[in-house]
Short mmCIF file of C-alpha atoms and ligand atoms in Angstrom, two decimals:
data_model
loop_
_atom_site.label_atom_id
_atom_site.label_comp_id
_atom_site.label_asym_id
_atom_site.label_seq_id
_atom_site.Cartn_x
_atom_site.Cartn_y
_atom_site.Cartn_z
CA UNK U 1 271.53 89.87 285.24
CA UNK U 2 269.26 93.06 284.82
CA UNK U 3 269.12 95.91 287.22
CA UNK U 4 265.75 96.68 288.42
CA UNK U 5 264.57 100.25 286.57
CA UNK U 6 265.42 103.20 288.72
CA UNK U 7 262.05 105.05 290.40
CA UNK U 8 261.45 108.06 288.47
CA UNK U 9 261.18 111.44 290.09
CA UNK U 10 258.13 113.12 289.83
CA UNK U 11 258.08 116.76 289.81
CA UNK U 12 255.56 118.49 291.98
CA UNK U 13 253.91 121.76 291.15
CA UNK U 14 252.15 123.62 293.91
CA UNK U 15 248.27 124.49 292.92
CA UNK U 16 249.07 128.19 292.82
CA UNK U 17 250.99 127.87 290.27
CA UNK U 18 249.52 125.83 287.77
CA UNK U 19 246.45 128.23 288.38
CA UNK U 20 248.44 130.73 287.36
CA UNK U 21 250.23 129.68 284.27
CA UNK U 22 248.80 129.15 280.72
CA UNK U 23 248.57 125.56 279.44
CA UNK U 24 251.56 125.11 277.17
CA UNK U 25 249.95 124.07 273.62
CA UNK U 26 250.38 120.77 272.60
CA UNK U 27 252.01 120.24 269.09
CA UNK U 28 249.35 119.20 266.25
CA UNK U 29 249.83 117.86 263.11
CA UNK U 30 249.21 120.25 260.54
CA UNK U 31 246.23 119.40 257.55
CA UNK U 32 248.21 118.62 254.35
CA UNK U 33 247.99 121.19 251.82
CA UNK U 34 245.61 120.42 248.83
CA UNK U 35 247.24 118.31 245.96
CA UNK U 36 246.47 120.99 243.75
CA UNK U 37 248.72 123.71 245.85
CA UNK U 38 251.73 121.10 246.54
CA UNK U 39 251.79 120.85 242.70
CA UNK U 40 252.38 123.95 242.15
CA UNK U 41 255.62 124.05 244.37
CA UNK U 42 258.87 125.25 242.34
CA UNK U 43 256.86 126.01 239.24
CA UNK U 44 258.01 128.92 236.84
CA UNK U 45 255.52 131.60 237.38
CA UNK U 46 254.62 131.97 234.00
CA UNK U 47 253.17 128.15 233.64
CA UNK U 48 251.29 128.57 236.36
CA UNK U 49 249.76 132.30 234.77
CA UNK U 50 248.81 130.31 231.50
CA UNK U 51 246.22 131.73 229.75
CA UNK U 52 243.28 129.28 229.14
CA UNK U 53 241.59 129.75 225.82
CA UNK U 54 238.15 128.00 225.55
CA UNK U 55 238.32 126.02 222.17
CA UNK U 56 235.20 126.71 221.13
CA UNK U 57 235.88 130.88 220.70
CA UNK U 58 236.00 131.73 216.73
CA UNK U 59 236.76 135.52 215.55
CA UNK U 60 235.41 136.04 212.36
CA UNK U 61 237.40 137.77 209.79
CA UNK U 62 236.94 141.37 208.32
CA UNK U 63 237.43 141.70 204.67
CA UNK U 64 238.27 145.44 205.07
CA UNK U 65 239.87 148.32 206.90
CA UNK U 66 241.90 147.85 210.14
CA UNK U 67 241.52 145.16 212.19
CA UNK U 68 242.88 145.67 215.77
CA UNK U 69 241.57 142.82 217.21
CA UNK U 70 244.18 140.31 215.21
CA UNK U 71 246.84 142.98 214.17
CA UNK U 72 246.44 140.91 210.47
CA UNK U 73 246.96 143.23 207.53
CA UNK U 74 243.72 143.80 205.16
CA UNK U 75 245.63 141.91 202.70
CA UNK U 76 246.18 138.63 204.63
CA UNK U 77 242.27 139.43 206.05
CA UNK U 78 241.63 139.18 201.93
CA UNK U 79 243.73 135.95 201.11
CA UNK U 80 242.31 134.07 204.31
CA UNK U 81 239.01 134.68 202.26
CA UNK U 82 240.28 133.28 198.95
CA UNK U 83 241.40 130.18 200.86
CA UNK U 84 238.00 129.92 202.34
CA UNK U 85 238.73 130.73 205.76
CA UNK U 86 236.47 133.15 207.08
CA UNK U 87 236.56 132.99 210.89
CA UNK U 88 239.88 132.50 212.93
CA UNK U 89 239.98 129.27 215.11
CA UNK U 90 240.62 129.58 218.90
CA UNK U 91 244.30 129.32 219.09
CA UNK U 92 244.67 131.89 216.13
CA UNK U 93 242.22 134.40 218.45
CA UNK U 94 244.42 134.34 221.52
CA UNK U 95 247.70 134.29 219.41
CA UNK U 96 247.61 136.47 217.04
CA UNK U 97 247.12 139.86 219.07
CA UNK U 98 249.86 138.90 221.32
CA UNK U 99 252.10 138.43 218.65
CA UNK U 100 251.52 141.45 216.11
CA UNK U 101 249.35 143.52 218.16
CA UNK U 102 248.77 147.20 217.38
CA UNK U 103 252.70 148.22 218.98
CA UNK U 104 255.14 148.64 215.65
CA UNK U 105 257.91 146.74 218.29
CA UNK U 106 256.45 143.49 217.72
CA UNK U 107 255.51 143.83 213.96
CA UNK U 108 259.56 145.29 213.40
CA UNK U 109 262.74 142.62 212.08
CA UNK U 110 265.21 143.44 215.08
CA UNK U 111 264.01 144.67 218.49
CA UNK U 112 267.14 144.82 220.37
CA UNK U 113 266.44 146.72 222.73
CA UNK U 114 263.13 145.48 223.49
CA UNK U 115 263.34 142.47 224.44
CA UNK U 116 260.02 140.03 222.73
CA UNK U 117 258.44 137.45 225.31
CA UNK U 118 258.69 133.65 224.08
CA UNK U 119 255.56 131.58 224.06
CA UNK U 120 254.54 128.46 224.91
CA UNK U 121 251.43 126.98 223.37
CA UNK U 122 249.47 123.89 224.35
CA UNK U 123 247.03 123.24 221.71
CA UNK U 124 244.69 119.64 220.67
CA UNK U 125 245.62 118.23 217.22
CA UNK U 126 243.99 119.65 214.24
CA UNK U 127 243.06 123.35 216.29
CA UNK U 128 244.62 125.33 214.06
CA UNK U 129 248.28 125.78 215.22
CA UNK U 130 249.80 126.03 212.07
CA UNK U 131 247.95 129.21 210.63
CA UNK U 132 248.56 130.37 214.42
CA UNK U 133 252.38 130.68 213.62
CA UNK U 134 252.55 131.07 209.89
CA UNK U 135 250.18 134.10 210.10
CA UNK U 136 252.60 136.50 212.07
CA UNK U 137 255.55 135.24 210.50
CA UNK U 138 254.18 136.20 206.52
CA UNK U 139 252.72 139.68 208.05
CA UNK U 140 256.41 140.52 210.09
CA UNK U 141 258.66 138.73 207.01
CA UNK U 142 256.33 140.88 204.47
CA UNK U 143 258.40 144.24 205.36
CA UNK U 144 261.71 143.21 205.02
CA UNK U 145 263.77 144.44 202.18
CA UNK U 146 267.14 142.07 201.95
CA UNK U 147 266.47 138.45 202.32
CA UNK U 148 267.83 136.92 205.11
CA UNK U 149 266.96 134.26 206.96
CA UNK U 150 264.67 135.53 209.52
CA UNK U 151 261.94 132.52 210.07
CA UNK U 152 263.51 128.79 210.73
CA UNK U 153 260.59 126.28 211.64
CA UNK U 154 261.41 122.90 213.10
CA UNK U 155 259.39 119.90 212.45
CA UNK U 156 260.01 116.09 213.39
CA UNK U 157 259.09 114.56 210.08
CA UNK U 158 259.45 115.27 206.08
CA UNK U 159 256.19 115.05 205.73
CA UNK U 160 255.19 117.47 208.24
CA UNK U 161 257.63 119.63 206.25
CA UNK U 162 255.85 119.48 203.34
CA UNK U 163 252.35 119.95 205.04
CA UNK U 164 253.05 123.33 206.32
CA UNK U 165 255.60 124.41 203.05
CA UNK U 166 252.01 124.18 201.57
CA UNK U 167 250.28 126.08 204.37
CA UNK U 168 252.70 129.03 204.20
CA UNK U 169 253.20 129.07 200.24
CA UNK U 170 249.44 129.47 200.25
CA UNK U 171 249.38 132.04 202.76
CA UNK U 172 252.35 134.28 201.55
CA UNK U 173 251.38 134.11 197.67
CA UNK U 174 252.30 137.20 196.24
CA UNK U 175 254.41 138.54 199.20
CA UNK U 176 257.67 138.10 197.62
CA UNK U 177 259.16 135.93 200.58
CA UNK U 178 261.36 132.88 199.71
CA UNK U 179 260.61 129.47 201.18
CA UNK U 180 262.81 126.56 201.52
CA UNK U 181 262.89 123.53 203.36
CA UNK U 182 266.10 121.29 204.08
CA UNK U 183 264.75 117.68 205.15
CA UNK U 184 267.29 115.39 203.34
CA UNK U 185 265.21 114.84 200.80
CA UNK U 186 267.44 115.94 198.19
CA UNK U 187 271.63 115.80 198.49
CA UNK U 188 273.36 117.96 200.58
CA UNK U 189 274.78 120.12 198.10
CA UNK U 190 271.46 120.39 196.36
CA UNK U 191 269.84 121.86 199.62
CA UNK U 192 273.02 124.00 200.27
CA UNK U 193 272.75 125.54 196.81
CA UNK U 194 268.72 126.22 197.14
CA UNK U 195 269.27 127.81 200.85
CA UNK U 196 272.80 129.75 200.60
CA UNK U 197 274.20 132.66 197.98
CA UNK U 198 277.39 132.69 198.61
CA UNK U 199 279.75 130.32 199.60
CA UNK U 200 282.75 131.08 198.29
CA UNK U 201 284.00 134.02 200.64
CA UNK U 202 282.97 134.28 203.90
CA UNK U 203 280.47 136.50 205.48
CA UNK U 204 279.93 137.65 208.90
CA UNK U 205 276.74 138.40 208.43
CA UNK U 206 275.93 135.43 206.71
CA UNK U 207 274.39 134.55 202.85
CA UNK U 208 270.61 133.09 202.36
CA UNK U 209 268.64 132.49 199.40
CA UNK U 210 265.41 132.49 201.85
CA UNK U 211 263.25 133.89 204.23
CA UNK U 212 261.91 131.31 205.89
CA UNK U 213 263.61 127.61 206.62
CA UNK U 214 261.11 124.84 206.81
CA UNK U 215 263.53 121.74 208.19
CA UNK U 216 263.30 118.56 210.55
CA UNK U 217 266.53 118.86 213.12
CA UNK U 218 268.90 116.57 211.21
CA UNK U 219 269.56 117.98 208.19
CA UNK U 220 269.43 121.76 210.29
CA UNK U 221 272.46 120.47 212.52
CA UNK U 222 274.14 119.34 209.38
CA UNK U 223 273.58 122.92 207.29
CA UNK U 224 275.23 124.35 210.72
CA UNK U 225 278.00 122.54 210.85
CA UNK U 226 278.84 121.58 207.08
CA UNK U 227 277.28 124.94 204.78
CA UNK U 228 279.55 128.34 205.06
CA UNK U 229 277.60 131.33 205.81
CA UNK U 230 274.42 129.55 206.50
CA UNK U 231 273.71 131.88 209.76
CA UNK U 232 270.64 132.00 211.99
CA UNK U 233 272.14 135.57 213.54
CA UNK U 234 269.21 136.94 211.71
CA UNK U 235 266.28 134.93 212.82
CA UNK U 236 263.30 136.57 213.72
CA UNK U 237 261.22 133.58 214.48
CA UNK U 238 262.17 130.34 215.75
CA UNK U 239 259.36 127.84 216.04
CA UNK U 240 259.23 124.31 217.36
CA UNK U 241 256.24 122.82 216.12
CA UNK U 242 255.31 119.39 217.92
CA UNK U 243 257.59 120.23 220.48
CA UNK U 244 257.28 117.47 223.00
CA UNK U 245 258.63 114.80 220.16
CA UNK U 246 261.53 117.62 219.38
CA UNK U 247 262.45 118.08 222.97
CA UNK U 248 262.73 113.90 223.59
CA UNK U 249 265.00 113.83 220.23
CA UNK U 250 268.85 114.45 222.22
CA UNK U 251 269.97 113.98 218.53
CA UNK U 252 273.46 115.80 218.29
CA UNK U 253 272.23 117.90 220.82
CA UNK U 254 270.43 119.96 218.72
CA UNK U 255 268.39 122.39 220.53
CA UNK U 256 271.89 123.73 222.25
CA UNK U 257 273.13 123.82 218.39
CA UNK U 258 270.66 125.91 217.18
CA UNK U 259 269.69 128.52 220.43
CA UNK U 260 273.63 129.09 220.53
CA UNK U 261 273.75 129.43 216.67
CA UNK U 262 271.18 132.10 217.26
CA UNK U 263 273.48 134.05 219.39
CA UNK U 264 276.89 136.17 219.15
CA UNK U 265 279.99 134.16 219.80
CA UNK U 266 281.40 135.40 223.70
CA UNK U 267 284.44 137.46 221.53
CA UNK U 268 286.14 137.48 218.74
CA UNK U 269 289.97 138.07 219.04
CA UNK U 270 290.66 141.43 216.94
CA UNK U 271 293.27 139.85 214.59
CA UNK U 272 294.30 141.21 211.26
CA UNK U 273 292.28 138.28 209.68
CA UNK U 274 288.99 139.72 211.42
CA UNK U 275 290.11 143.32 210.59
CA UNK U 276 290.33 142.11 206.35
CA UNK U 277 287.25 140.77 206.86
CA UNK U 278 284.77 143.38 208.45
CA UNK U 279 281.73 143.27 206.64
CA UNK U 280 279.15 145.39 205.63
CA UNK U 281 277.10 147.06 208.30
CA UNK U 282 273.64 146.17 207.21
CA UNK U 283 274.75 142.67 206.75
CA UNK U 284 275.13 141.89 210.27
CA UNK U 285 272.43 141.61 212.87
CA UNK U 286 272.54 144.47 215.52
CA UNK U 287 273.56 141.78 218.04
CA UNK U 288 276.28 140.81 216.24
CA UNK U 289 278.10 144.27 215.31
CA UNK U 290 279.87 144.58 218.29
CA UNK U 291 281.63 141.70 216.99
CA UNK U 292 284.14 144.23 214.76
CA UNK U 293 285.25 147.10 216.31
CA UNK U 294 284.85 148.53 212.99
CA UNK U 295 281.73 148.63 212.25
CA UNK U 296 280.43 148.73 216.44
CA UNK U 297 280.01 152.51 216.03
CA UNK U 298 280.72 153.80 219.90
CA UNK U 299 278.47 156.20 220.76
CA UNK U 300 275.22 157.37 223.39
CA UNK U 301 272.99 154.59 222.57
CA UNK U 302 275.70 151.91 222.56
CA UNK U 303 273.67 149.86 224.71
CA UNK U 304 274.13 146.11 224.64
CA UNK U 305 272.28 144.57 221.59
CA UNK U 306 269.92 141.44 222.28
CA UNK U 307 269.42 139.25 219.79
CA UNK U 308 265.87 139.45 218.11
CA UNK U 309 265.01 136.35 217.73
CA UNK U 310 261.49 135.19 219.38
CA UNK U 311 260.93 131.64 220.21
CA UNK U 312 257.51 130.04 219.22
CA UNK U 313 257.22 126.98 220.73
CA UNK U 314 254.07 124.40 219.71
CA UNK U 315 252.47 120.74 221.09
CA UNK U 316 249.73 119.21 222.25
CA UNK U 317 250.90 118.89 225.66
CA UNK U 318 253.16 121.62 227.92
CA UNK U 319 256.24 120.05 230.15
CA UNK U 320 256.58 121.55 233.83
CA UNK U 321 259.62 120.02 233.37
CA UNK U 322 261.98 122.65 234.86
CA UNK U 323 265.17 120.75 233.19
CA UNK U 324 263.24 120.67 229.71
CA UNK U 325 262.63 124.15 230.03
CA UNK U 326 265.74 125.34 231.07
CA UNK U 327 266.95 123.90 228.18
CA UNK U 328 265.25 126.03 226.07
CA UNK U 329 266.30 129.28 227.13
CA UNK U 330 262.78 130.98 227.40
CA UNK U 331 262.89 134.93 227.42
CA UNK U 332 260.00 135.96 230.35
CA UNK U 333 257.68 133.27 228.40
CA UNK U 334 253.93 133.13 227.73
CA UNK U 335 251.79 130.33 228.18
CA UNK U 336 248.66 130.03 226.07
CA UNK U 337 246.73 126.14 226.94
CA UNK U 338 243.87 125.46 224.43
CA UNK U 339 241.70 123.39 226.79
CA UNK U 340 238.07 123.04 227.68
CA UNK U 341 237.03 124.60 231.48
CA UNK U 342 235.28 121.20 232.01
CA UNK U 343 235.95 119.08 235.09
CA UNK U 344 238.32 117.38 232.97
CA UNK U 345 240.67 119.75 232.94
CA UNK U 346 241.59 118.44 236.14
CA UNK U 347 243.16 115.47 237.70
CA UNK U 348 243.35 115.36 241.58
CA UNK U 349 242.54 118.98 241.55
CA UNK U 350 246.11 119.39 239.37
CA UNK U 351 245.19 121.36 236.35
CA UNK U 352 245.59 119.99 233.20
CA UNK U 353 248.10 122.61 232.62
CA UNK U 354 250.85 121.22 234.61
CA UNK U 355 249.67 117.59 234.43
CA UNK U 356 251.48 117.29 230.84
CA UNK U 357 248.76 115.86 230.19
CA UNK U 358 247.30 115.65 226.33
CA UNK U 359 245.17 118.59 225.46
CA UNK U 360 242.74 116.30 223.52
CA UNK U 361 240.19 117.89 220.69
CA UNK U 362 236.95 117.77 222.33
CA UNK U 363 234.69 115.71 219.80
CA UNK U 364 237.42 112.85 220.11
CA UNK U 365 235.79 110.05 222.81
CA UNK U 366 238.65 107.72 223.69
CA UNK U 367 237.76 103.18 224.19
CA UNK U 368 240.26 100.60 225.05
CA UNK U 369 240.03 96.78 224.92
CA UNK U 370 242.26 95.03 226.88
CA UNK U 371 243.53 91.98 224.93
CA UNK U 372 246.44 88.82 225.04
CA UNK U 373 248.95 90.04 222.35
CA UNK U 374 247.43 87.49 219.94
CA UNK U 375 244.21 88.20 219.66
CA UNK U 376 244.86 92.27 218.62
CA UNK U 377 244.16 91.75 214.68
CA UNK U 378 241.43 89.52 215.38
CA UNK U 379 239.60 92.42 217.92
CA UNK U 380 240.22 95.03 215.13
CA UNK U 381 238.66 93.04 212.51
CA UNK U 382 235.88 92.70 214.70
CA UNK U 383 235.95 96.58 215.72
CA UNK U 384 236.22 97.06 211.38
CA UNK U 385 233.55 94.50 210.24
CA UNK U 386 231.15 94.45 213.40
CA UNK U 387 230.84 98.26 213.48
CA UNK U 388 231.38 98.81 209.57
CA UNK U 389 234.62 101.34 210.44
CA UNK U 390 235.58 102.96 207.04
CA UNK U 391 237.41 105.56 207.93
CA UNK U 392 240.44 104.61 210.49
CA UNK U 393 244.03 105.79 211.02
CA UNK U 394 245.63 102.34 212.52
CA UNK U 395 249.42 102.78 214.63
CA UNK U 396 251.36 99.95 214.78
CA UNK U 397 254.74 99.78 216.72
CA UNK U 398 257.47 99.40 213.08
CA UNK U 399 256.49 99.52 209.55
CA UNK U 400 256.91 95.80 209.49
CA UNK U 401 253.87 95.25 211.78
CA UNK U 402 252.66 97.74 209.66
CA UNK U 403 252.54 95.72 206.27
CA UNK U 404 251.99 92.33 208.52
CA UNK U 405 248.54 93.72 209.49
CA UNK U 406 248.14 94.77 205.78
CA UNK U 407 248.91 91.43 204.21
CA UNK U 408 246.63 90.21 207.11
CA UNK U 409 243.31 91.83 205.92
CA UNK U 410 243.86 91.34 202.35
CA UNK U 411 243.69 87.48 203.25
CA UNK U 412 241.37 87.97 205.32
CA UNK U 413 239.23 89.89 202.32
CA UNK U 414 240.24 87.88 200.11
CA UNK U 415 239.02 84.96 202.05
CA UNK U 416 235.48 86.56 202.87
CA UNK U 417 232.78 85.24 200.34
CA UNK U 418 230.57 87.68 198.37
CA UNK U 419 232.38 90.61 199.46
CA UNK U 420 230.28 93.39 198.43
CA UNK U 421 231.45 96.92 200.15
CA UNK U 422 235.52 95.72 200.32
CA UNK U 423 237.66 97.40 202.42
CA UNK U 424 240.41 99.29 200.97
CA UNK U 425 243.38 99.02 203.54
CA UNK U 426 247.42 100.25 202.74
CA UNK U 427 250.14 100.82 204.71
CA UNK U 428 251.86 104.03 205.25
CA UNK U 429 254.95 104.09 206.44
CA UNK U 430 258.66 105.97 205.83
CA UNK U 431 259.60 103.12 203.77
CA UNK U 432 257.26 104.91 200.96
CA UNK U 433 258.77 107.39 198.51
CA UNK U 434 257.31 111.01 199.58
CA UNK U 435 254.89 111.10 196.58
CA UNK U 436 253.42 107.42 197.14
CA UNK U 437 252.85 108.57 200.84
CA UNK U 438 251.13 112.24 199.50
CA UNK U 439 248.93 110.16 197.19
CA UNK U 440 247.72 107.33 199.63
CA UNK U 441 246.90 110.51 201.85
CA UNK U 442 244.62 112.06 199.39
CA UNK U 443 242.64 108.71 198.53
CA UNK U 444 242.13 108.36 202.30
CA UNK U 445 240.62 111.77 202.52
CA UNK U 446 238.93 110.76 199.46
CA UNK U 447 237.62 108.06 200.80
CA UNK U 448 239.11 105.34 198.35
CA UNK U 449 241.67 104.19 201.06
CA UNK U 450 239.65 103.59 203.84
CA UNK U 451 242.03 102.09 206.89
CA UNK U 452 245.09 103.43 206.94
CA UNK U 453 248.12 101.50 208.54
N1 ATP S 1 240.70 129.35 210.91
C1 ATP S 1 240.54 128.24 210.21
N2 ATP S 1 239.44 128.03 209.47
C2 ATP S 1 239.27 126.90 208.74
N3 ATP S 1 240.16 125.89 208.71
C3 ATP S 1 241.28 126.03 209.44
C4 ATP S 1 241.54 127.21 210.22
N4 ATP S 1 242.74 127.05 210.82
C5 ATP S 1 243.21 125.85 210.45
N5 ATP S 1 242.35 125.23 209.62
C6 ATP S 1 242.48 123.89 209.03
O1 ATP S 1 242.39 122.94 210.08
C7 ATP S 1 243.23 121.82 209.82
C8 ATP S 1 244.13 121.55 211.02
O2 ATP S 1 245.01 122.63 211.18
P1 ATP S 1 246.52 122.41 211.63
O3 ATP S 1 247.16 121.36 210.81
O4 ATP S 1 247.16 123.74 211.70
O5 ATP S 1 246.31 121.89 213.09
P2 ATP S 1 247.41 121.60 214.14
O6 ATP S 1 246.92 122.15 215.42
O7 ATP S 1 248.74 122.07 213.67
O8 ATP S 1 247.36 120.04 214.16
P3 ATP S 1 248.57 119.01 214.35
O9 ATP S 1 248.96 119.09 215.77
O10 ATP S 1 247.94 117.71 213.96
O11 ATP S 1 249.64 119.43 213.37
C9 ATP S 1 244.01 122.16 208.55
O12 ATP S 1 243.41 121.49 207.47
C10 ATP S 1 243.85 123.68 208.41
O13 ATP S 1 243.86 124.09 207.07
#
């Protein structure tokens, strides 16, 4: 049985009073903020400071005297010439002064007490990053006096390896630097003999046969682990080229490996074994000396040493990640996003910068057609014949697919009567020997191949 509700009191306010008192404000709901601002929320600083370079800026290049807008030596000015480059592109503009600049700090082999800012660049494919790293590395390496290893570059593939070996070779000709790459290419002991001295006795300060490393993560990890006195206490430069496919590659945990590799061990226990070996001072990195009480000279400017080591980090598009970039150790980075101001450069008012989106070259125009699974070969034989393509890089999900779709159009040209302008087509895959893949490159740039699987 329910109880009949209970009258409810009402209270009564005189009219004097509510003349006198102020209406009490009702609550409102606030507007929401913008998209754009919420997006923004818990960001580092510096990503959301990026500097936006317009792609379409070009410097030209100055045969002679100084050049303070680029801080690049008249000799590298003179060898850009001789490789036909005469005007830098728009990554190289905004890079290149930050980098090398007119102060000695940045153009010096150990800074450690000042400590260099990392950088972040988001770049298209095919802007120019390459030259935009390999460019202050040859000017800064071309002082040194003792070979160390002071530049280690990290690539995902062999053959990117190879492609910027070439770049910097043609760069640092005459410069006297040493180049070597470790990919796995050739045995371990074969790499470990090209890259290290010494191996016999061991080193604090560490034995290399180069200047500059040139190395996909794999074989680095196992030179760390498995090569005595390979040492990166020395590095100078530490670039990740095509960093969003490094950073998604957990692969022994590599990026940990190589930052701590980079840095002094917490303490070394003074025992007589560490007293025997105490090394030569100029072999050791200034961050590394106070490793041996020997050689860590105590004095007025004992100041803690940094390490010197400036990271250089490369891809086509930046993570806001805060995990991804915690992970990376960034010292008070700077952002640099090669993008277009169009109204593209936006998504929801959310700049492109934090979007990880793609910075995309701005010539490229991007089509889809939406197929069944099936039909996909028959729509690109339509897309190749229909609208006489003859020049066309094709991905495919394995290299098996790859030499399916292959076999495919050789039937299908083989098939096609009076074929008068045939289509060269070959797969390209890491099933290929290094120099088959190098040579199937040129005839596509040569136009002999003309689809490339
Ligand atoms: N300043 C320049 N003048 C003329 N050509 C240049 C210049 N800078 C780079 N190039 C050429 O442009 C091409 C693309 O350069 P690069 O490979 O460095 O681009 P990228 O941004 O690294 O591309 P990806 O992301 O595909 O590796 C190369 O053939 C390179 O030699």
């Amino acid at each position: 049985m329910s109880l009949p509700p209970l009258p409810i009191q009402q209270r009564t306010q005189s009219p004097e009073l509510q003349m006198s008192l102020p209406v009490f404000p009702l609550p409102i709901l606030p507007d929401a903020p913008p998209k754009s601002i919420l997006a923004l929320q818990g960001l580092d600083q510096a990503l959301v400071q990026a500097e936006v370079v317009n792609p379409s800026s070009r410097l030209p290049i100055i045969p002679k005297g100084d050049d303070a807008r680029t801080g690049l030596s008249e000799r590298t000015r003179r060898r850009l010439i001789e490789l036909g480059i005469t005007e830098l592109f728009a990554v190289q503009t905004a890079l290149l002064p930050f980098l090398l600049g007119s102060s000695a700090m940045r153009r010096s082999l150990y800074s450690p007490f000042d400590l260099l800012q990392d950088v972040c660049v988001s770049a298209p494919t095919g802007s120019g990053k390459t030259l935009a790293y390999v460019l202050p590395i040859v000017e800064v390496l071309s002082t040194r006096i003792v070979t160390h290893l002071r530049a280690l570059v990290v690539l995902p593939t062999r053959d990117l390896v190879m492609q910027v070996r070439e770049t910097v070779e043609a760069i640092a000709k005459g410069r006297g630097l040493k180049i070597g790459t470790a990919t796995g290419q050739h045995s371990f002991a074969h790499e470990q003999s090209q890259l290290v001295a010494d191996m016999s006795a061991k080193l604090s300060g560490g034995s290399s046969k180069v200047d500059i490393l040139i190395c996909t993560p794999g074989r680095l990890i196992d030179h760390l682990n498995g090569t005595p006195n390979f040492s990166l206490q020395h590095l100078r430069f530490l670039v990740i080229d095509e960093a969003d496919r490094l950073l998604a590659q957990s692969f022994q945990d590599w990026l940990a490996q190589v930052l701590a590799a980079t840095q002094p061990p917490r303490m070394v226990p003074e025992t007589s074994e560490t007293k025997t070996q105490a090394p030569l001072c100029d072999s050791l990195a200034p961050a590394f000396l106070r490793l041996h009480r020997e050689v860590d000279l105590h004095t007025d400017i004992d100041e803690k040493k940094d390490v010197s080591c400036q990271k250089l980090l490369f891809s086509a598009t930046l993570t806001s990640d805060p995990g991804k970039l915690a992970a990376l150790d960034l010292r008070h980075p700077k952002y640099f996003v090669v993008q277009g101001l169009s109204e593209e450069s936006e998504i929801d008012g959310i700049p492109n910068i934090i979007a990880e989106r793609f910075t995309m070259p701005e010539a490229l125009k991007e089509h889809m057609i939406i197929c069944e699974a099936p039909q996909k070969p028959l729509m690109l034989f339509h897309l190749v014949y229909n609208h006489s393509v003859r020049n066309a890089l094709v991905f495919t999900k394995s290299s098996e697919s790859a030499s399916r779709l292959v076999r495919l159009f050789e039937f299908f040209e083989a098939a096609t009567p009076s074929n008068e302008n045939p289509i060269a087509v070959r797969s390209y895959s890491s099933d290929l020997p290094t120099n088959e893949r190098r040579t199937i490159l040129e005839k596509f740039k040569a136009q002999e191949v003309h689809l490339e699987v």
